[in-house]
PDB file of C-alpha atoms in Angstrom:
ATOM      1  CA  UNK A   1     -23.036 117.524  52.027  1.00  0.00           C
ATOM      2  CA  UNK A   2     -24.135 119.518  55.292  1.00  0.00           C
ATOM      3  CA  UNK A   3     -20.719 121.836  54.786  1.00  0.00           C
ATOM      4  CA  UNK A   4     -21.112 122.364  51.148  1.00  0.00           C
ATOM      5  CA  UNK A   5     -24.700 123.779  51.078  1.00  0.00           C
ATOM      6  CA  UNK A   6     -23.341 125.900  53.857  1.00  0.00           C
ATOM      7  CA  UNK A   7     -20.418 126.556  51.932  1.00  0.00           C
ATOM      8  CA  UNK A   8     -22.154 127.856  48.396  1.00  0.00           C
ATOM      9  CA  UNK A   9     -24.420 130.322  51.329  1.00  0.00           C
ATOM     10  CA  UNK A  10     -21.159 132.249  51.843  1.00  0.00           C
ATOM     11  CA  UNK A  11     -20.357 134.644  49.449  1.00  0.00           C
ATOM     12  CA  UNK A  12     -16.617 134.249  49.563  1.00  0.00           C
ATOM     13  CA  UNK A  13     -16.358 130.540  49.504  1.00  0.00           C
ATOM     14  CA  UNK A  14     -19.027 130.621  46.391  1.00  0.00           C
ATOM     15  CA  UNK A  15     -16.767 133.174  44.554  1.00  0.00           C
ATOM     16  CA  UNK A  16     -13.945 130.388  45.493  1.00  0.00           C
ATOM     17  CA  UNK A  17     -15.647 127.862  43.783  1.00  0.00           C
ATOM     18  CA  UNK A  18     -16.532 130.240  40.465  1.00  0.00           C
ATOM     19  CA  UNK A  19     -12.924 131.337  40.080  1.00  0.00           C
ATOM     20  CA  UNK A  20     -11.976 127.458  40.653  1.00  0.00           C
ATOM     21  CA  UNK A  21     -14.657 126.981  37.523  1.00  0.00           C
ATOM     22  CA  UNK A  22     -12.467 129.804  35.505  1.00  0.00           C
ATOM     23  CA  UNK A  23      -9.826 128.271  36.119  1.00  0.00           C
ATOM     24  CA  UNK A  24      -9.895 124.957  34.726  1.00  0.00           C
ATOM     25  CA  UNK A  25     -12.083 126.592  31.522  1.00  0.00           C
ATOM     26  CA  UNK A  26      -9.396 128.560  31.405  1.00  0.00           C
ATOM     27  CA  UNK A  27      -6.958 125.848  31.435  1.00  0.00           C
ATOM     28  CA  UNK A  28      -8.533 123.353  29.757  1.00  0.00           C
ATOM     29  CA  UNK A  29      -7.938 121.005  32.786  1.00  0.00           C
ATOM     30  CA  UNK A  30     -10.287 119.065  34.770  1.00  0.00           C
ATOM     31  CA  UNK A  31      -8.226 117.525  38.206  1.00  0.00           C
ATOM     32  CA  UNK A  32      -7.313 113.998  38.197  1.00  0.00           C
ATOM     33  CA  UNK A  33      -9.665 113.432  41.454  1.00  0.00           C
ATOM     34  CA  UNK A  34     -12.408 114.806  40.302  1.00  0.00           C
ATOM     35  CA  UNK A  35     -12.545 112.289  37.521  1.00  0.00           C
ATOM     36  CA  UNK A  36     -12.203 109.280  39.747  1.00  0.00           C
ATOM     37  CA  UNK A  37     -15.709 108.152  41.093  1.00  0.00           C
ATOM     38  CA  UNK A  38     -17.671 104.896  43.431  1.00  0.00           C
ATOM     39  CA  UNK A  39     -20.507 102.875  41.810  1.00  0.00           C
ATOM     40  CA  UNK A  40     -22.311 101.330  44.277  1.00  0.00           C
ATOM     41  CA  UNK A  41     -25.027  98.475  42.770  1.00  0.00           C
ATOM     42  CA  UNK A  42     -27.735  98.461  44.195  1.00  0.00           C
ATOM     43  CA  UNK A  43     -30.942  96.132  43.432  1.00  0.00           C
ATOM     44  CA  UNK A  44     -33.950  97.385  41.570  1.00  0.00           C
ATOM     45  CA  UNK A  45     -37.064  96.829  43.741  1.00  0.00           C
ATOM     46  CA  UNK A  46     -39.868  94.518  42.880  1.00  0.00           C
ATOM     47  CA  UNK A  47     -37.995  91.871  41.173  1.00  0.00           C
ATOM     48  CA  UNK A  48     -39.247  88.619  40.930  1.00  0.00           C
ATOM     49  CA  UNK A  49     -35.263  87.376  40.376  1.00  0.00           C
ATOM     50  CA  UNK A  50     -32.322  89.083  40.258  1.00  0.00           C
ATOM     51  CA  UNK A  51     -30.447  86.685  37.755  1.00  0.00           C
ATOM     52  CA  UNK A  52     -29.604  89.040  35.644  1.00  0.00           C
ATOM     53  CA  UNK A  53     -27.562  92.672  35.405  1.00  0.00           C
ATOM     54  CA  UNK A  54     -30.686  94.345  34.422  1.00  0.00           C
ATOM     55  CA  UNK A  55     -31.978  93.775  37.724  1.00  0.00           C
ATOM     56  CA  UNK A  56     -29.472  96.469  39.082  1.00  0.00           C
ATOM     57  CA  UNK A  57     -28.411  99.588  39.315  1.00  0.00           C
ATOM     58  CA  UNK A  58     -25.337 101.725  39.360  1.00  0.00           C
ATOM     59  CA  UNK A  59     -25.405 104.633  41.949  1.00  0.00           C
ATOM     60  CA  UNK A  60     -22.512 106.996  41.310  1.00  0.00           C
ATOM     61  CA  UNK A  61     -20.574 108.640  43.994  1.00  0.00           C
ATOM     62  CA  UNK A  62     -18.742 111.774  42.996  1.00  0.00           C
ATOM     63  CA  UNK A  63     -16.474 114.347  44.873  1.00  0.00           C
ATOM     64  CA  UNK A  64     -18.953 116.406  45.764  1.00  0.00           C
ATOM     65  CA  UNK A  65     -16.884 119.910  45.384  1.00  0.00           C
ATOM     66  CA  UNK A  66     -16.793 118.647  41.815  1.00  0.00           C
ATOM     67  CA  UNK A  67     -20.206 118.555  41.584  1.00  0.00           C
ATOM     68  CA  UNK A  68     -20.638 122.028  42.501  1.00  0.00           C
ATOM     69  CA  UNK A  69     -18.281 123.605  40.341  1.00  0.00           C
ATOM     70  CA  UNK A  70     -19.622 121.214  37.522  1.00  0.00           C
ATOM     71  CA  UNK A  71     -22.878 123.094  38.180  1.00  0.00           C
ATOM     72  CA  UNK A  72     -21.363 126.260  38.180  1.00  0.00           C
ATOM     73  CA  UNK A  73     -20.049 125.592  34.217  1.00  0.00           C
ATOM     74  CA  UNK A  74     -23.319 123.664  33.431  1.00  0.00           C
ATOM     75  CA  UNK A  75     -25.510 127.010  33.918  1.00  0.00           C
ATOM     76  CA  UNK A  76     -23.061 128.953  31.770  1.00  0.00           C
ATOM     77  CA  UNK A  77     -23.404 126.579  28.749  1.00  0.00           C
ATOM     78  CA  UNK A  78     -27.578 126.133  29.329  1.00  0.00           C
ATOM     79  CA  UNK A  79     -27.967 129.970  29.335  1.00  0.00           C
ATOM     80  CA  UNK A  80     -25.098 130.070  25.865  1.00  0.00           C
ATOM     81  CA  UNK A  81     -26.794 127.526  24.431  1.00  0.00           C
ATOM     82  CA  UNK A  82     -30.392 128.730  24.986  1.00  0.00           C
ATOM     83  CA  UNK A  83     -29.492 132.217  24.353  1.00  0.00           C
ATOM     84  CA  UNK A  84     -28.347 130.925  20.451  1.00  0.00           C
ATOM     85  CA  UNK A  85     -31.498 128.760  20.393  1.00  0.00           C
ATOM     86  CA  UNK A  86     -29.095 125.880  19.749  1.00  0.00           C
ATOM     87  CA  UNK A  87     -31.503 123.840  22.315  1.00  0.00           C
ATOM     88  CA  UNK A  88     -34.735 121.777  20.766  1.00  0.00           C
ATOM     89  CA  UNK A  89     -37.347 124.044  21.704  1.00  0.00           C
ATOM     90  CA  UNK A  90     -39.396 120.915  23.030  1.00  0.00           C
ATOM     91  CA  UNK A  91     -36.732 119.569  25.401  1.00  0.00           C
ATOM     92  CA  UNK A  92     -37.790 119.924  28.878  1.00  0.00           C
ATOM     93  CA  UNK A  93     -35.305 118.038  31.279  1.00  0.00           C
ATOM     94  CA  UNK A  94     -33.828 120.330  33.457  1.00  0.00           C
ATOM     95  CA  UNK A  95     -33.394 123.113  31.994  1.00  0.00           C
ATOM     96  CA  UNK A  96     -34.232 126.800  33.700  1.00  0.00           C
ATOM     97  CA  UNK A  97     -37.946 127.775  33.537  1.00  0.00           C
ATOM     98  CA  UNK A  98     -39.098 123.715  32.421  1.00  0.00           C
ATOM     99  CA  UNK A  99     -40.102 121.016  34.341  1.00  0.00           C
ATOM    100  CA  UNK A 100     -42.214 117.847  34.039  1.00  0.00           C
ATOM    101  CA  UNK A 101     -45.106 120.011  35.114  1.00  0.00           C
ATOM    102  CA  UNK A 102     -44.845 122.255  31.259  1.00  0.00           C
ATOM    103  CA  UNK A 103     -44.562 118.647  29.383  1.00  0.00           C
ATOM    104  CA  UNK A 104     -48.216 117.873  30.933  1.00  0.00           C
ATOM    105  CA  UNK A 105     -49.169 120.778  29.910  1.00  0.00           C
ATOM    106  CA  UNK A 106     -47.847 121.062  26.700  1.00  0.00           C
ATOM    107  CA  UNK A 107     -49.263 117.127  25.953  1.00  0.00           C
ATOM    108  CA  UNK A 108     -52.672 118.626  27.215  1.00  0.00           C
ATOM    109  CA  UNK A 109     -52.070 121.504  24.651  1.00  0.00           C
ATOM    110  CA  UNK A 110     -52.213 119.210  21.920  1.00  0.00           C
ATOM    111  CA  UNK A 111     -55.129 116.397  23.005  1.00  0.00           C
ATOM    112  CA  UNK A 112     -57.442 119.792  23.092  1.00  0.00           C
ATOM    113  CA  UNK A 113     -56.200 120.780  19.928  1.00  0.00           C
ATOM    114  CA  UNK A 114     -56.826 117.638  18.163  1.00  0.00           C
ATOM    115  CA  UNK A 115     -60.581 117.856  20.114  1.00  0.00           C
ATOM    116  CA  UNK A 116     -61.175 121.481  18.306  1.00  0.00           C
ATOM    117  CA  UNK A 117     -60.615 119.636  14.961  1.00  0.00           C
ATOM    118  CA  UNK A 118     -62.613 116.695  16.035  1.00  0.00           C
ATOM    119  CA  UNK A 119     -59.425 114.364  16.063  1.00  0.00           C
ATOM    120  CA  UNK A 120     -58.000 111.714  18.066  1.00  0.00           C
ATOM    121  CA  UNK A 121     -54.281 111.996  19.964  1.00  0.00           C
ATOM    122  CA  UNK A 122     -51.855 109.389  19.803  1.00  0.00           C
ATOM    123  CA  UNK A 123     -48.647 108.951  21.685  1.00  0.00           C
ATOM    124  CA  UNK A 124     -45.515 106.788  21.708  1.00  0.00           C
ATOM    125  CA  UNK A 125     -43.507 106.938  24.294  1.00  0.00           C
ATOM    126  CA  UNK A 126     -39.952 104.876  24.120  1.00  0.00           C
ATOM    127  CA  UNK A 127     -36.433 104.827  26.402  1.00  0.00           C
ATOM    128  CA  UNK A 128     -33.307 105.123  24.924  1.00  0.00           C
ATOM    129  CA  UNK A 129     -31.440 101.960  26.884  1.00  0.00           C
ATOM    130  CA  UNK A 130     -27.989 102.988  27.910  1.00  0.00           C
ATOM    131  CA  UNK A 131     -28.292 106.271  26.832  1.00  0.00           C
ATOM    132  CA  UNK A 132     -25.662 107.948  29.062  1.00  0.00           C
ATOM    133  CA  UNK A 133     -23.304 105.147  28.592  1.00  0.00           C
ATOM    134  CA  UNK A 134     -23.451 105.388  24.699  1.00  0.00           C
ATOM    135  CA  UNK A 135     -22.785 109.258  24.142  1.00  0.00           C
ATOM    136  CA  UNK A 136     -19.802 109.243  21.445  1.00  0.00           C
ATOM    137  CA  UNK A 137     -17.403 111.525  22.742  1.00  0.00           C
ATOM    138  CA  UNK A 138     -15.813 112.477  18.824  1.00  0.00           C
ATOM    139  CA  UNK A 139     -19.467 113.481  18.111  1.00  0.00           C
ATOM    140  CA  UNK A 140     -20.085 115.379  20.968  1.00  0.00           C
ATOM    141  CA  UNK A 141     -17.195 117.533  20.587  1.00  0.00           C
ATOM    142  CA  UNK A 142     -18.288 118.134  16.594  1.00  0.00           C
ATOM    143  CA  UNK A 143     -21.571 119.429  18.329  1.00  0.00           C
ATOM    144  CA  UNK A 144     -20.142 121.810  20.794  1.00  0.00           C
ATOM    145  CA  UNK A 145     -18.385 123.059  17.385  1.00  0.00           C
ATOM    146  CA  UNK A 146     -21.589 123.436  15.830  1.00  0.00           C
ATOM    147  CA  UNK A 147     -22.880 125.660  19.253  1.00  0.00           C
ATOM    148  CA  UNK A 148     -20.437 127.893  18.822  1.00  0.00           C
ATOM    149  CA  UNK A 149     -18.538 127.467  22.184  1.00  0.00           C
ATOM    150  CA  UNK A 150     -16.028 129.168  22.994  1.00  0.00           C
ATOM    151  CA  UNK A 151     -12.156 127.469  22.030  1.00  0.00           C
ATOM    152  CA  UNK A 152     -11.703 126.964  25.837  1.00  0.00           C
ATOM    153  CA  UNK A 153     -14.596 125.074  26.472  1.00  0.00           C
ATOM    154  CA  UNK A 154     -13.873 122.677  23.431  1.00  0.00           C
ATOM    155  CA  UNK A 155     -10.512 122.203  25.322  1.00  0.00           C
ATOM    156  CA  UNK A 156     -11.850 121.760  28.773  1.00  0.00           C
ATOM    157  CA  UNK A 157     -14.102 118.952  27.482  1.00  0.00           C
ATOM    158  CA  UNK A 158     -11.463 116.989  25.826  1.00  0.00           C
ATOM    159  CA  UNK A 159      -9.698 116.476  29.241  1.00  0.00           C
ATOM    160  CA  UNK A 160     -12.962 116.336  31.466  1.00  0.00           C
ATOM    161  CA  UNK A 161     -14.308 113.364  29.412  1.00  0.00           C
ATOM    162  CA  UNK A 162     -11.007 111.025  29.498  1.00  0.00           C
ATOM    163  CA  UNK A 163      -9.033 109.478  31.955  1.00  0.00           C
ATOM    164  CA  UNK A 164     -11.828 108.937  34.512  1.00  0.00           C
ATOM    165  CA  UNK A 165     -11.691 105.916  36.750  1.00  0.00           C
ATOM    166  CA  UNK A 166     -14.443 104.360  39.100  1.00  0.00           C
ATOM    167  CA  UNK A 167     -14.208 101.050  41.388  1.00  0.00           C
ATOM    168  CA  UNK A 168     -17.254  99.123  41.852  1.00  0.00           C
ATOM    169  CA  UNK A 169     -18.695  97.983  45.177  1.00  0.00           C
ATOM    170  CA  UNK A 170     -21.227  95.127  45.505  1.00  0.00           C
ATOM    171  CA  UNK A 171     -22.077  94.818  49.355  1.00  0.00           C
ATOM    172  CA  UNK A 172     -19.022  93.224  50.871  1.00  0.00           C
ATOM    173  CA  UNK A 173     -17.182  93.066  47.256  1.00  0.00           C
ATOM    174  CA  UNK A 174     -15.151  96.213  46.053  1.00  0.00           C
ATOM    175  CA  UNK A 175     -13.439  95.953  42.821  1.00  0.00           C
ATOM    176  CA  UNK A 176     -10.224  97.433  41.637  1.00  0.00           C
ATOM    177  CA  UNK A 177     -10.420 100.993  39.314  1.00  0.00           C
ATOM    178  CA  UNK A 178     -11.494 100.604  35.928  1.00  0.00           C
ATOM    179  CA  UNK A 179     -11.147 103.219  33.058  1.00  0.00           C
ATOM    180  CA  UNK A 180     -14.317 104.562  32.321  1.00  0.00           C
ATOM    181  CA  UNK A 181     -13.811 106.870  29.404  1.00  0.00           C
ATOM    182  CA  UNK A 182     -16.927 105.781  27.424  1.00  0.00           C
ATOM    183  CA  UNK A 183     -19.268 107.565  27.966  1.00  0.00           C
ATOM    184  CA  UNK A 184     -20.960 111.080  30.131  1.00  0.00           C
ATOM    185  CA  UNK A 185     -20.808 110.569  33.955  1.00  0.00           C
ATOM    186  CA  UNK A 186     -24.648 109.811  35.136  1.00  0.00           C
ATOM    187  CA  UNK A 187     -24.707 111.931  38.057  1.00  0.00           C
ATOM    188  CA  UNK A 188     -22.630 114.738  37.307  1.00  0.00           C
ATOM    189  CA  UNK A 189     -24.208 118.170  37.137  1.00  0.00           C
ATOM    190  CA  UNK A 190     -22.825 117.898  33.087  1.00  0.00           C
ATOM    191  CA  UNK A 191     -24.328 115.092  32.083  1.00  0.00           C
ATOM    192  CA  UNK A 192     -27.984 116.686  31.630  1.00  0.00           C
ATOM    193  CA  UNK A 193     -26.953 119.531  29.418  1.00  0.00           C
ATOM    194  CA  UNK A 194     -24.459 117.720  27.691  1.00  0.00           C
ATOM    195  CA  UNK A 195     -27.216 114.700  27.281  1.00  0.00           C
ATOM    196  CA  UNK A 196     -29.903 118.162  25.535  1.00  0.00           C
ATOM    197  CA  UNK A 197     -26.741 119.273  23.467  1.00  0.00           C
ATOM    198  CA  UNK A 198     -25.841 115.917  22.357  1.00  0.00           C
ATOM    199  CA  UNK A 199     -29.743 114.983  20.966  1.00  0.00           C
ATOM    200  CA  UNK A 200     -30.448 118.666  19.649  1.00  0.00           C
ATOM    201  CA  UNK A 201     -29.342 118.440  16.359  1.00  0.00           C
ATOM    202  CA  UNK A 202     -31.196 115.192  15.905  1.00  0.00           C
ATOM    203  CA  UNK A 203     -34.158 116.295  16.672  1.00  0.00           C
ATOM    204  CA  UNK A 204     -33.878 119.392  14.351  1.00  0.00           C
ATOM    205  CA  UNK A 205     -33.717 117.080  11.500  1.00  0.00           C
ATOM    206  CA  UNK A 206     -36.029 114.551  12.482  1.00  0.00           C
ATOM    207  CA  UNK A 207     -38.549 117.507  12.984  1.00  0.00           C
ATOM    208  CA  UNK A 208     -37.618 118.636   9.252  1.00  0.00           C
ATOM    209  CA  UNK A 209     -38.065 115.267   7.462  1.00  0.00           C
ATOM    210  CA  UNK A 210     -41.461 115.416   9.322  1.00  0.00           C
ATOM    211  CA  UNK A 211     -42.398 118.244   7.861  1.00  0.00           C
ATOM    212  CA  UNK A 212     -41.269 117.664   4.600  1.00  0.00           C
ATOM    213  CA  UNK A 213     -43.192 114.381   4.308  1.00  0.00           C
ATOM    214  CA  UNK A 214     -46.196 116.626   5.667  1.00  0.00           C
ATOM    215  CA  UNK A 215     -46.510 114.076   8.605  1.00  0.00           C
ATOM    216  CA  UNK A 216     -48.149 115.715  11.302  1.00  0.00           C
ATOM    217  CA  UNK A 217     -46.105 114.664  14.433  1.00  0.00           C
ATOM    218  CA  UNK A 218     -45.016 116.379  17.505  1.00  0.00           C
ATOM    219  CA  UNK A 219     -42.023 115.948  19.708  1.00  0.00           C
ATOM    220  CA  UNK A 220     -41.630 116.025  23.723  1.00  0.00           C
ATOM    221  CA  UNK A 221     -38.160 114.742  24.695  1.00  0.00           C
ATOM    222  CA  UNK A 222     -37.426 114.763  28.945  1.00  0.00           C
ATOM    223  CA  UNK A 223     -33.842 113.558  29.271  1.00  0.00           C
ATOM    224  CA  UNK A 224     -33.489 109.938  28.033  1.00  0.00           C
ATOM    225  CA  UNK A 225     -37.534 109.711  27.221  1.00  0.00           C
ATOM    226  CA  UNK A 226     -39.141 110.593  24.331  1.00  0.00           C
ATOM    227  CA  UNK A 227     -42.987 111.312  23.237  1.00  0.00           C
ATOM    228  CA  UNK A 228     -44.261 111.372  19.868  1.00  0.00           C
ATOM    229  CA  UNK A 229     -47.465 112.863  19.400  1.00  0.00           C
ATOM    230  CA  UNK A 230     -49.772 112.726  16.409  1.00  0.00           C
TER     231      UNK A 230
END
């Protein structure tokens, strides 16, 4: 990790990695070991058992020059997509100029609004379980249609999201590879805007039938968690 951060501080190596991130746009190819990965389990804290598989974790280990060229094509399709205003104006999860800080402050925005009218805020807040794990893949392409990406990066997506392998490793225990084609990589510098692309258009029509049935509800959405205010 030490060598990489020093590695994206030189300018020659960076440009390296960017024409590396041309390239396999370019190509529509994303390399075989960049796709394979380690998910280590790990325990959640604070349980009083740990019985079941909800009482741990996956932590996954990817190559880490992957990673950084990942990054490199994730900032060209957040500024794309947020120059088109394809992006739900009230996502927040890391995207440039947002932060948790701006959904505090836009929740705040509304309690004192509803004070000025001498009205009470309500919130629910819910998880979507497995959220990562569950993106369709069919669909997601359909929606980088819809963003008006270029060809290329319609291609480059249809190789980057199959034929990915990980291998599992449980303190002593390590498990052969298993395909893992199911779903967006938690972890990779992708998943997050693919995650804000993927919900988008959902939103937008959720946020119509709202208005249509005159129901005055907000929406705050931070990568898998979402608010509803009213």
């Amino acid at each position: 990790m030490e060598a990489s951060k020093r590695c994206v501080k030189d300018v020659t190596c960076l440009r390296k990695f960017i024409d590396i991130a041309n390239a396999c746009i370019e190509l529509g190819h994303w390399p075989l070991h960049f796709k394979v990965s380690m998910s280590i389990i790990i325990p959640k804290p604070n349980k009083e058992s740990y019985d079941s598989l909800k009482d741990f974790r996956p932590i996954i280990l990817l190559n880490t020059i992957s990673k950084l060229i990942e990054k490199v094509i994730g900032e060209r399709l957040q500024f794309q997509s947020i120059s088109n205003k394809f992006i739900y104006q009230c996502q927040l999860e890391d995207l440039k100029q947002q932060s948790t800080t701006d959904a505090g402050v836009m929740l705040t925005h509304f309690i004192y609004t509803g004070w000025v009218k001498n009205l009470s805020t309500s919130t629910l807040a819910f998880d979507i379980a497995q959220f990562f794990p569950s993106l369709n893949h069919q669909l997601l392409s359909l929606i980088l249609f819809k963003a008006s990406f270029d060809p290329k990066i319609l291609l480059f997506f249809k190789d980057y999201l199959v034929g990915r392998k990980t291998r599992y490793f449980w303190n002593n225990f390590s498990s052969p590879s298993f395909n893992v084609d199911v779903r967006v990589g938690q972890g990779s510098a992708l998943s997050t805007i693919l995650s804000i692309l993927y919900l988008s258009p959902l939103l937008y029509i959720f946020e119509k039938q709202l208005k249509n049935l005159k129901i005055p509800v907000s929406i705050l959405s931070f990568i898998n968690d979402r608010l509803f205010i009213a």
